[in-house]
PDB file of C-alpha atoms in Angstrom:
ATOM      1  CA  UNK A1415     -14.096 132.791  16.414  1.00 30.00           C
ATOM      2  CA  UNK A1416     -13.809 130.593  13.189  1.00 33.00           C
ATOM      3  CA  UNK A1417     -14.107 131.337  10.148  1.00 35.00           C
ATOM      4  CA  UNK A1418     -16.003 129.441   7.641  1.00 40.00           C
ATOM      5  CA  UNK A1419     -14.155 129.983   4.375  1.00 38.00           C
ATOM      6  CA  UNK A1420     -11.405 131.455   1.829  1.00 36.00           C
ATOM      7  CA  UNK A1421     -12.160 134.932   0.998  1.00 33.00           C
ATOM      8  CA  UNK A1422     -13.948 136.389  -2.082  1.00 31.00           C
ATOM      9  CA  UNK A1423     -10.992 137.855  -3.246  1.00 33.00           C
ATOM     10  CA  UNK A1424      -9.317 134.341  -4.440  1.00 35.00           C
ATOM     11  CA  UNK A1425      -8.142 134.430  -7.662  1.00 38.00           C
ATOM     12  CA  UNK A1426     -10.104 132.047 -10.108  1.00 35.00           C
ATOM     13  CA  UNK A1427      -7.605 129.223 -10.970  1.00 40.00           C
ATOM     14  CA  UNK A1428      -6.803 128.800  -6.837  1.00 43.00           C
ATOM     15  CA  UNK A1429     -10.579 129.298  -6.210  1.00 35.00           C
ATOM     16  CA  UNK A1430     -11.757 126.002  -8.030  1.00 38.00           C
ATOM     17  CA  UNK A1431      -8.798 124.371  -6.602  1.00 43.00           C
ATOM     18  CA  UNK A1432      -9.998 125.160  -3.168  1.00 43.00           C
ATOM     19  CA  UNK A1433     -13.438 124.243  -4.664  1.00 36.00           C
ATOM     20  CA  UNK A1434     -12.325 121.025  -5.795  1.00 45.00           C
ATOM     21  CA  UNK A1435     -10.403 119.900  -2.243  1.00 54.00           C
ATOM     22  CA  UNK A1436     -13.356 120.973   0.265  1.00 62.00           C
ATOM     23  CA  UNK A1437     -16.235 123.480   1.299  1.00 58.00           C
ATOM     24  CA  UNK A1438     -16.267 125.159   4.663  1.00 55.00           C
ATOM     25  CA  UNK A1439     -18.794 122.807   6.917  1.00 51.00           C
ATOM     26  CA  UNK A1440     -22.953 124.472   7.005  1.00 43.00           C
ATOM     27  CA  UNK A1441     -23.425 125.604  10.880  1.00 41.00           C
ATOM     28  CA  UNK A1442     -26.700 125.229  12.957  1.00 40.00           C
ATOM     29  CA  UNK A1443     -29.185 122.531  12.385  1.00 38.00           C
ATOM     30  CA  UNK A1444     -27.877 122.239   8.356  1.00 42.00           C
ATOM     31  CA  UNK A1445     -24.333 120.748  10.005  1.00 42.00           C
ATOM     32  CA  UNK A1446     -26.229 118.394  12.568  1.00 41.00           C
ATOM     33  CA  UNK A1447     -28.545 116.972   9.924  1.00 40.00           C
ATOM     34  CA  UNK A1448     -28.254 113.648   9.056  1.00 41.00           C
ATOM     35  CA  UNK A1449     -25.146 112.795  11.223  1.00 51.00           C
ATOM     36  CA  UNK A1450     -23.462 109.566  10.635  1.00 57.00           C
ATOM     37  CA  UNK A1451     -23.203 107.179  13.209  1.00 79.00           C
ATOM     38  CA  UNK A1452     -19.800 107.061  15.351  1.00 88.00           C
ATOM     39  CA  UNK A1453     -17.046 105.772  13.882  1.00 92.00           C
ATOM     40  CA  UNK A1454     -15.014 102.641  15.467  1.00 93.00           C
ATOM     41  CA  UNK A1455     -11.679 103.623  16.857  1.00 95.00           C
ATOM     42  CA  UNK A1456      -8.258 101.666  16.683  1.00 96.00           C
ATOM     43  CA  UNK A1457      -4.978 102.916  17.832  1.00 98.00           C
ATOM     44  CA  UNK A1458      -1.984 102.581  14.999  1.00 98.00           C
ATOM     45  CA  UNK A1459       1.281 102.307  16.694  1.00 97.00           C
ATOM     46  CA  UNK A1460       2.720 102.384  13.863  1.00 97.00           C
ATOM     47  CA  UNK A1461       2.100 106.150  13.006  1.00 98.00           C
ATOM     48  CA  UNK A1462       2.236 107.535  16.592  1.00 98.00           C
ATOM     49  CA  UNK A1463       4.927 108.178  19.563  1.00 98.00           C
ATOM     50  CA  UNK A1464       4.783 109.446  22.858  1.00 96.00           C
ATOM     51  CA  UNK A1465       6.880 109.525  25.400  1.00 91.00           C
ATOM     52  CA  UNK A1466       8.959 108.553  28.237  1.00 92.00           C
ATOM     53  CA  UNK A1467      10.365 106.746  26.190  1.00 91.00           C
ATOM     54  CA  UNK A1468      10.352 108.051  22.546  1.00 95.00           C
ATOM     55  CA  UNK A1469      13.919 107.394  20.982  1.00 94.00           C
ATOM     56  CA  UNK A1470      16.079 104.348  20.954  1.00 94.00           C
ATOM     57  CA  UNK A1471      19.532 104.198  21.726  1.00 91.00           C
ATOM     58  CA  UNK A1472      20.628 105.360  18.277  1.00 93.00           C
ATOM     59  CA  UNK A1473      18.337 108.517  18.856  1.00 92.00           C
ATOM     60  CA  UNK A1474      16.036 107.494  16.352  1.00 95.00           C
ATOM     61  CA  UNK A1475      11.551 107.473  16.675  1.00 97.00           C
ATOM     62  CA  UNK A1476      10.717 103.716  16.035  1.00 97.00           C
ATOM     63  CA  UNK A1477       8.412 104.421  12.881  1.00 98.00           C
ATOM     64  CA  UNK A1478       9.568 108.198  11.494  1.00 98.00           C
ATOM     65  CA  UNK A1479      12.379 109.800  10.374  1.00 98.00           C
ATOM     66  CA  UNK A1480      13.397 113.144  11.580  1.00 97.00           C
ATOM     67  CA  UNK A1481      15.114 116.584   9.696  1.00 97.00           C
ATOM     68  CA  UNK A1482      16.343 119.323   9.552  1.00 97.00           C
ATOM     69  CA  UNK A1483      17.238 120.820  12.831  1.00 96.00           C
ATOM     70  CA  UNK A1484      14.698 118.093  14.871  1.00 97.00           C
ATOM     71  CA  UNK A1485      16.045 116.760  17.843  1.00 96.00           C
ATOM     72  CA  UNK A1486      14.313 113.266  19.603  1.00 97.00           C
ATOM     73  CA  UNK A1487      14.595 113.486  22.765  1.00 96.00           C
ATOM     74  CA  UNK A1488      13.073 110.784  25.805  1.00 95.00           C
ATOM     75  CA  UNK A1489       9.994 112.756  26.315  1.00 96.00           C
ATOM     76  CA  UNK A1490       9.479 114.827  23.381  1.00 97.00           C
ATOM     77  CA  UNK A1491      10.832 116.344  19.665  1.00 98.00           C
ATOM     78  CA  UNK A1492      11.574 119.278  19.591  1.00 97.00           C
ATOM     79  CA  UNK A1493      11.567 120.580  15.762  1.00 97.00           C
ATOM     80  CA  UNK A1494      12.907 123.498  15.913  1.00 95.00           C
ATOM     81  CA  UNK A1495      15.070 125.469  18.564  1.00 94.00           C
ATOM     82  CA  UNK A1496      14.548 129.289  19.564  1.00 92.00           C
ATOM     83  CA  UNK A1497      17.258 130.095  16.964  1.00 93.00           C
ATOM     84  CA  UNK A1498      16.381 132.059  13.804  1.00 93.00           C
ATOM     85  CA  UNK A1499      16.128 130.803  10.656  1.00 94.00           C
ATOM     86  CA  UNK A1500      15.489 127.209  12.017  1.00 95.00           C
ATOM     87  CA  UNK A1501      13.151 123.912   9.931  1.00 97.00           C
ATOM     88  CA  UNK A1502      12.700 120.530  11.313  1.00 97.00           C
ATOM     89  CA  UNK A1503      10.467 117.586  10.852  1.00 98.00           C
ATOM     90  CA  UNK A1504       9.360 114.752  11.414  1.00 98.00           C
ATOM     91  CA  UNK A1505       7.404 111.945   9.872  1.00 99.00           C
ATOM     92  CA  UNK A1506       5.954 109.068   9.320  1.00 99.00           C
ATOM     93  CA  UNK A1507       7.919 106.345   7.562  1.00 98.00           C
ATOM     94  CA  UNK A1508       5.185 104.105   5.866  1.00 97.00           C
ATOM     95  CA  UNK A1509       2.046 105.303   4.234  1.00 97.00           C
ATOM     96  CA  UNK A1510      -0.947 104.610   5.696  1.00 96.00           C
ATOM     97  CA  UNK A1511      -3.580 102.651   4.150  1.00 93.00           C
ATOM     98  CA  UNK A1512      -6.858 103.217   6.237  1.00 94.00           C
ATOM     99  CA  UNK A1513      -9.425 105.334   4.348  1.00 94.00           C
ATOM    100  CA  UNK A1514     -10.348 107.573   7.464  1.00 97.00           C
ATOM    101  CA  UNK A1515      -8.101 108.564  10.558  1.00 98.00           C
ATOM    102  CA  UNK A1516      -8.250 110.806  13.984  1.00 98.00           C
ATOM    103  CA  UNK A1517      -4.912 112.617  15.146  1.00 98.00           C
ATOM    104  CA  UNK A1518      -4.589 113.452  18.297  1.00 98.00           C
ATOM    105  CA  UNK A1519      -1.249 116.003  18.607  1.00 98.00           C
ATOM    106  CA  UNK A1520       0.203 117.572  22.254  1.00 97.00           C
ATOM    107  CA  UNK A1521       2.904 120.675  21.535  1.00 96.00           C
ATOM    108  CA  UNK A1522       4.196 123.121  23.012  1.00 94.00           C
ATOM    109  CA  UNK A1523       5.072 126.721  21.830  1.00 93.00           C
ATOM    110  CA  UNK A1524       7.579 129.404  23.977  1.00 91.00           C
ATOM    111  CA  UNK A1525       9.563 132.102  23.268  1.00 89.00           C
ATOM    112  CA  UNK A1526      10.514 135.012  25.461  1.00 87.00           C
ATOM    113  CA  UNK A1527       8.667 138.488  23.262  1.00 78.00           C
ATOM    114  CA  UNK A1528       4.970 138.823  22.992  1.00 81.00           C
ATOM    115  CA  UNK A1529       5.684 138.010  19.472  1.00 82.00           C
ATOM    116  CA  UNK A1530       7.107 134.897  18.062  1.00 77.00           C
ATOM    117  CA  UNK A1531       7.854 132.981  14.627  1.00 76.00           C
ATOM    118  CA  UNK A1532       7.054 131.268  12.114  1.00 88.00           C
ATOM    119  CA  UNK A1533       4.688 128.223  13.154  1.00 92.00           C
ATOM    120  CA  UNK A1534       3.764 124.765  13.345  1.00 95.00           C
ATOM    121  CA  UNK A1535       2.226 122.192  10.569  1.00 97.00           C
ATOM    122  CA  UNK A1536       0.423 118.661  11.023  1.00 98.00           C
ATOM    123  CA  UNK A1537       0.227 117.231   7.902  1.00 98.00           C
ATOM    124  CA  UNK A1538      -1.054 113.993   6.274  1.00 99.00           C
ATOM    125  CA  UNK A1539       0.202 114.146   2.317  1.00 98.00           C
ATOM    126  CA  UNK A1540       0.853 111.690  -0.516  1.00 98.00           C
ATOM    127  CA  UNK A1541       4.561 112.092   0.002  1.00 98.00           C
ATOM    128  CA  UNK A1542       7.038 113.135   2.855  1.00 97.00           C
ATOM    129  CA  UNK A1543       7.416 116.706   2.736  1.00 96.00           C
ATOM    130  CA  UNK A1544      10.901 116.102   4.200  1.00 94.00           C
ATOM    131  CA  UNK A1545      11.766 119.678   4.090  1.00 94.00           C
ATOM    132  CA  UNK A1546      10.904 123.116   3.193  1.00 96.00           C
ATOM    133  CA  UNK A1547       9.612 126.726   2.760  1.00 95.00           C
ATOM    134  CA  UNK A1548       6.022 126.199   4.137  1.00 96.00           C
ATOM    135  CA  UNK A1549       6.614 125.579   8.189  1.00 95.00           C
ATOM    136  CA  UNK A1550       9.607 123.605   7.386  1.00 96.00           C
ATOM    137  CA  UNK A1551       8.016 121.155   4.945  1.00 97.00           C
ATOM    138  CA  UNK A1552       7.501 121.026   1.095  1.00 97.00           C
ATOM    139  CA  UNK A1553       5.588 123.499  -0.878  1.00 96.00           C
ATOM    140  CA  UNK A1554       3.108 122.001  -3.831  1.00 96.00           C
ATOM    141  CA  UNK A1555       1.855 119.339  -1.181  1.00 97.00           C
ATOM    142  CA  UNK A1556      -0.768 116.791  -2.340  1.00 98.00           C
ATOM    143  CA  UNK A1557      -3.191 116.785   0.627  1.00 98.00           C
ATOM    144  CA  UNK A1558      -3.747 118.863   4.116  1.00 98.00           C
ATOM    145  CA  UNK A1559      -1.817 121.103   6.207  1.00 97.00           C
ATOM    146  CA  UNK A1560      -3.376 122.716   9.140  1.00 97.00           C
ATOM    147  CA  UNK A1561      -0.874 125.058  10.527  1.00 96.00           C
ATOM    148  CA  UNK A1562      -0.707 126.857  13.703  1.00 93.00           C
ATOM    149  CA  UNK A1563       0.846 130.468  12.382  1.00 89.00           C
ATOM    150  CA  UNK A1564       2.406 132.371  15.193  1.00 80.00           C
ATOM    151  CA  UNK A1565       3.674 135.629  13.195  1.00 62.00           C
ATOM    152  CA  UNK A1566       0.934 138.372  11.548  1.00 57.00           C
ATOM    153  CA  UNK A1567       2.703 138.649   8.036  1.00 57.00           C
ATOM    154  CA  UNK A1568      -0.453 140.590   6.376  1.00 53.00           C
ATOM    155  CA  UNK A1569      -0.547 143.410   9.543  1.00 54.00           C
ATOM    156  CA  UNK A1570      -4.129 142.453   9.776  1.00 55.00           C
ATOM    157  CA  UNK A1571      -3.831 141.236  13.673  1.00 55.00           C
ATOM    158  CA  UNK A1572      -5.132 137.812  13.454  1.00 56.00           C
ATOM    159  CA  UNK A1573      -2.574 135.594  14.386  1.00 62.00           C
ATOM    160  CA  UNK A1574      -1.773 133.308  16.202  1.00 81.00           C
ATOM    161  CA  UNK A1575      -3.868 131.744  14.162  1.00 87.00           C
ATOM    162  CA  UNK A1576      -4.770 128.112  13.029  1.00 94.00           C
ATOM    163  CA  UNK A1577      -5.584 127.676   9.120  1.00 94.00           C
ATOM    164  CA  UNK A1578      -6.557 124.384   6.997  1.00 96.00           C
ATOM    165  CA  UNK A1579      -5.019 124.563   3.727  1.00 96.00           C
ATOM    166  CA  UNK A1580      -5.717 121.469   0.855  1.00 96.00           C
ATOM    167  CA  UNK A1581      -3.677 121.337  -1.909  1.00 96.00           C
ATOM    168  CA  UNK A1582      -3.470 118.964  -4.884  1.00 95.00           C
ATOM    169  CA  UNK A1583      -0.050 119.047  -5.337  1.00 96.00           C
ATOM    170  CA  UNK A1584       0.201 122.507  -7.700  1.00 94.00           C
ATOM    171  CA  UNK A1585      -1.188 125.293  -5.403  1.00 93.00           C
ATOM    172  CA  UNK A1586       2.133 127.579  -3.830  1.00 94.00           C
ATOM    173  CA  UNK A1587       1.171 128.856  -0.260  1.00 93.00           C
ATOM    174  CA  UNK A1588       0.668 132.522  -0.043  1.00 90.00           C
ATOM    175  CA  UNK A1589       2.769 133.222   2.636  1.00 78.00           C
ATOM    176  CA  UNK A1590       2.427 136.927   2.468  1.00 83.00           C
ATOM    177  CA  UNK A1591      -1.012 136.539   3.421  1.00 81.00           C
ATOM    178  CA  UNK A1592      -0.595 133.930   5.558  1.00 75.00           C
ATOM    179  CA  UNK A1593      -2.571 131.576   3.496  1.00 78.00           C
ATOM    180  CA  UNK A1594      -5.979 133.703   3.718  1.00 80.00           C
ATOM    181  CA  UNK A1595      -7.242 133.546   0.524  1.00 85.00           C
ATOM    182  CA  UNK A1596      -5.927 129.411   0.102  1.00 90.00           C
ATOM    183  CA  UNK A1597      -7.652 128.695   3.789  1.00 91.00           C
ATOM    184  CA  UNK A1598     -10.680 126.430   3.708  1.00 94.00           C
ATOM    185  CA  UNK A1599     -11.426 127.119   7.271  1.00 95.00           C
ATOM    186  CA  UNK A1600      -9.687 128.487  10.218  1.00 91.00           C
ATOM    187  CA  UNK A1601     -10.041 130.052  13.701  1.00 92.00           C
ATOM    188  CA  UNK A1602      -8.134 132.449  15.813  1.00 88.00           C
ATOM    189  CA  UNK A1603      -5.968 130.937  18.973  1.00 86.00           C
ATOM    190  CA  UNK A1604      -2.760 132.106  20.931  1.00 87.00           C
ATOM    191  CA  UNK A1605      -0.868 128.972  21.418  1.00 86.00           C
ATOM    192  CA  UNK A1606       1.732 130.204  22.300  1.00 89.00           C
ATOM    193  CA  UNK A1607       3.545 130.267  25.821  1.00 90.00           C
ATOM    194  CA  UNK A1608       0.546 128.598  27.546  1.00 92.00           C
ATOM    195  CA  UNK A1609       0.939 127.070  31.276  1.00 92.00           C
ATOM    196  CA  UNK A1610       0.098 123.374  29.757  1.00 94.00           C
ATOM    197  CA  UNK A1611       0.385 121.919  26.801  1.00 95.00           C
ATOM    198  CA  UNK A1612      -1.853 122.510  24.088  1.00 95.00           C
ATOM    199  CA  UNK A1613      -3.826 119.589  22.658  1.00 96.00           C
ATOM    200  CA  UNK A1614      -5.142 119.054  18.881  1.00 97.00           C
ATOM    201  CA  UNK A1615      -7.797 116.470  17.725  1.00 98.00           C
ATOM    202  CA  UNK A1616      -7.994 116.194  14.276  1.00 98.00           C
ATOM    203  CA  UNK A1617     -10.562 113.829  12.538  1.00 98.00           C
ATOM    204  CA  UNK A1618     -11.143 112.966   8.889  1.00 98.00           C
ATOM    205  CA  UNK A1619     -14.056 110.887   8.522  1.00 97.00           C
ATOM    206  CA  UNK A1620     -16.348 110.345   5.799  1.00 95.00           C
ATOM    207  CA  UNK A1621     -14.885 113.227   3.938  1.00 96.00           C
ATOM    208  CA  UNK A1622     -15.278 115.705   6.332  1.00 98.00           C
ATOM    209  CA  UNK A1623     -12.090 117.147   8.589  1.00 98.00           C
ATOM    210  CA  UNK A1624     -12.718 118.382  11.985  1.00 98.00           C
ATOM    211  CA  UNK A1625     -10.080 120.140  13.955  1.00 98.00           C
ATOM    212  CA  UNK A1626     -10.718 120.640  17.920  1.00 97.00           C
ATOM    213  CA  UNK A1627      -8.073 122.377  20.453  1.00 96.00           C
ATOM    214  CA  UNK A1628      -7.682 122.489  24.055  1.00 93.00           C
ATOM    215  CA  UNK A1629      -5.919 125.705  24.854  1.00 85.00           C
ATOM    216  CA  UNK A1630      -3.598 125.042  27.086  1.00 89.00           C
ATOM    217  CA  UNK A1631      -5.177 126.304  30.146  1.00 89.00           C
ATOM    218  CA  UNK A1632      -5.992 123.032  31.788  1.00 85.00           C
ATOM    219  CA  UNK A1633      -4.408 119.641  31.964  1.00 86.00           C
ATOM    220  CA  UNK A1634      -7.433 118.048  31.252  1.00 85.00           C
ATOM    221  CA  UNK A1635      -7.226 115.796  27.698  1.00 82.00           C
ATOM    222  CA  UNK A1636     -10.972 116.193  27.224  1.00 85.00           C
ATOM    223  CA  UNK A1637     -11.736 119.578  27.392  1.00 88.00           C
ATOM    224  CA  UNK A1638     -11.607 120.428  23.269  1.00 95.00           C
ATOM    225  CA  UNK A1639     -12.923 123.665  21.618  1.00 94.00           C
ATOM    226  CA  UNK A1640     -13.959 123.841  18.130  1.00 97.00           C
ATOM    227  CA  UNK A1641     -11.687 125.336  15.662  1.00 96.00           C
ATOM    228  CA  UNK A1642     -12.585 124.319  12.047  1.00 96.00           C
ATOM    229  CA  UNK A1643     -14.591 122.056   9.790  1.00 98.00           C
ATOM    230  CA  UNK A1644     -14.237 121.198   6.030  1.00 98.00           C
ATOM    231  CA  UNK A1645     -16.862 119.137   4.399  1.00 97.00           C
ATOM    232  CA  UNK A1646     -16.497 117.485   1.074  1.00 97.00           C
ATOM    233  CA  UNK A1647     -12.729 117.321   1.277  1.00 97.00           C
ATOM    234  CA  UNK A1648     -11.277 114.833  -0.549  1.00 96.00           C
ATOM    235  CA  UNK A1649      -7.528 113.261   0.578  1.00 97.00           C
ATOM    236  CA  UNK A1650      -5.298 110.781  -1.302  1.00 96.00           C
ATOM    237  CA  UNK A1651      -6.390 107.260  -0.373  1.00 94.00           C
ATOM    238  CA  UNK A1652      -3.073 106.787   1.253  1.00 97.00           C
ATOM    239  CA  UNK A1653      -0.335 109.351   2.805  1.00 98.00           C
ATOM    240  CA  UNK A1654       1.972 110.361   5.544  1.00 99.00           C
ATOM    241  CA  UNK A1655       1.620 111.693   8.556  1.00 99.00           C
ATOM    242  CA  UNK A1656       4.046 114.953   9.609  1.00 98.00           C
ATOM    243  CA  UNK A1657       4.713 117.928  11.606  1.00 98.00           C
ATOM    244  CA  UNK A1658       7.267 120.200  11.194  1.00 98.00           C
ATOM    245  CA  UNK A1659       8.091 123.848  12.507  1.00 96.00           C
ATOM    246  CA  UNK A1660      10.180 127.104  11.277  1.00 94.00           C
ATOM    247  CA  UNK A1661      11.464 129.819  12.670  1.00 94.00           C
ATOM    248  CA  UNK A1662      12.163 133.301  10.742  1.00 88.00           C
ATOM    249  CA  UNK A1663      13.992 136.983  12.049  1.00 87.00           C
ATOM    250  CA  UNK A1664      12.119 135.789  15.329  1.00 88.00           C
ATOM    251  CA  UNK A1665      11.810 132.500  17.266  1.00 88.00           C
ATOM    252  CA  UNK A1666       9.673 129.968  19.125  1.00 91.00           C
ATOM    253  CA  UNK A1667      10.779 126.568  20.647  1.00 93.00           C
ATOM    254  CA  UNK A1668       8.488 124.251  18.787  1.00 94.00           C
ATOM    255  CA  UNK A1669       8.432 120.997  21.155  1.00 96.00           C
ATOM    256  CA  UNK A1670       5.959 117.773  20.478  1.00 98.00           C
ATOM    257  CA  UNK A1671       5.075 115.556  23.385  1.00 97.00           C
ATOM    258  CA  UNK A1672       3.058 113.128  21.512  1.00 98.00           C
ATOM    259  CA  UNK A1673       1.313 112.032  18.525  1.00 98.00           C
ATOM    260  CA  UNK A1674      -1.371 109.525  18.739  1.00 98.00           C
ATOM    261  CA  UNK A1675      -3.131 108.376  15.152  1.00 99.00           C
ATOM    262  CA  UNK A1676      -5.978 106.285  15.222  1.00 98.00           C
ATOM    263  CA  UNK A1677      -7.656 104.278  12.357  1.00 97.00           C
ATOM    264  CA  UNK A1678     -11.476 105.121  11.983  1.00 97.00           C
ATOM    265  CA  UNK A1679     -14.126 102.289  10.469  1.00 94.00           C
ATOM    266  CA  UNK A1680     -17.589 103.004   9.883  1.00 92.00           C
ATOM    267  CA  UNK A1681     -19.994 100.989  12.169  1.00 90.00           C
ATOM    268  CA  UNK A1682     -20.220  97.115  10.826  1.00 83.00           C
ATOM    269  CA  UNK A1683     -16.802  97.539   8.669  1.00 82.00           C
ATOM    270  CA  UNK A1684     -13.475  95.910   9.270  1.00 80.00           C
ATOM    271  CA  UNK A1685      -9.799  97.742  10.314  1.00 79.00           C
ATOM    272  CA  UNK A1686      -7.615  97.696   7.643  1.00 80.00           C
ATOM    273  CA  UNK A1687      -4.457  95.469   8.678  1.00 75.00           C
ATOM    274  CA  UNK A1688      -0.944  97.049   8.630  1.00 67.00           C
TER     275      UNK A1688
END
């Protein structure tokens, strides 16, 4: 079940932030209204890597750096082990330059309790967020970070969860309440420990960002649920794509198979050339 928006309860100055960076998308017949045509579609190899093959010989990713406690491996990354107290990441090493861009992201989350820790964070920012207190990466981003938060810090039985959280490079995450009153849209999903893994497709296109997710129950790449939408949302021209992982007094293996980014033109324009 999604939900469309911060709550009430925002304090002012963070409210006309979140104001500023995006509004929750209208539903029904307001949302479909005027739709734009589809977008053109380019794969950049340059901000993506899959496996088998995924690290060199040196065990680095052609085209990102790693950190923290990431580890490349042939067929996957995994940020962060099942230890506590672990951060990892990994990101791009160029910014990209194309205006609008679709992610698609395949992780994994296990752990042995019912309960695990802390999370998982895609993020596409102005700089690297090499490391730090928000999933592993920097605090005071300049951009997005949807995060996939495994553990229920605010009691109020809603995690897993996945969040969207702008930020224009000022705005601290409220971890305590795991970013509900900073969350521009979210929805609740167990990703956690699920017999495939789970797939993300996130899309920002003409100032709107969509985020779909197959839940892990089937292997087929198609079958996407929505999650969240954010309309008006405005992103640095150019950033960096991410994902990191943390783990806290309890602890998930955070593993990524694959991350695909595609370049988006509107119908009749040109790709940008990296």
């Amino acid at each position: 079940i999604a939900r469309s928006s911060a709550k009430m309860a925002v304090p002012l100055a963070p409210l006309v932030l979140l104001l500023a960076l995006g509004r929750p998308a209208l539903s029904g017949a307001q949302a479909t209204e005027g739709a734009a045509a589809a977008p053109h579609r380019r794969f950049e190899y340059k901000y993506s890597f899959k496996g088998p093959h995924l690290v060199q010989a040196d065990g680095t990713v052609p085209f990102w750096v790693h950190t923290g406690n990431a580890i490349p491996s042939a067929d996957q990354i995994r940020i962060t082990t099942s230890l506590k107290s672990q951060k990892g990441s990994v990101w791009t090493k160029t910014k990209s330059i194309f205006e609008y861009w679709e992610v698609e992201v395949t992780f994994r989350v296990t752990g042995r309790g019912r309960i695990g820790a802390d999370g998982l964070a895609i993020w596409f920012t102005e700089e690297q967020g090499l490391e730090g207190p928000v999933f592993g990466a920097a605090d005071e981003w300049n951009g997005v970070g949807i995060f996939f938060d495994s553990f229920d810090n605010d009691g109020k039985k809603n995690n897993p969860g996945v969040i969207v959280v702008g930020n224009n490079g000022k705005l601290q995450y409220d971890h305590q309440n795991d970013g509900s009153t900073q969350a521009l849209a979210s929805c609740q999903r167990d990703f956690r420990n699920k017999p495939y893994p789970v797939r993300v497709k996130i899309t920002y296109y003409q100032k709107t960002l969509t985020v779909l997710i197959n839940n892990g129950f089937t292997p087929d790449k198609e079958d996407y649920e929505f999650c969240a939408k954010v309309e008006d949302m405005v992103l640095p021209s150019q950033g960096y794509f991410g994902i990191s992982a943390a783990t806290g007094g309890l602890a998930d293996d955070h593993d990524v198979l694959s991350f695909l980014t595609f370049q988006l033109m509107e119908p009749g324009k040109e790709a940008v050339s990296l």
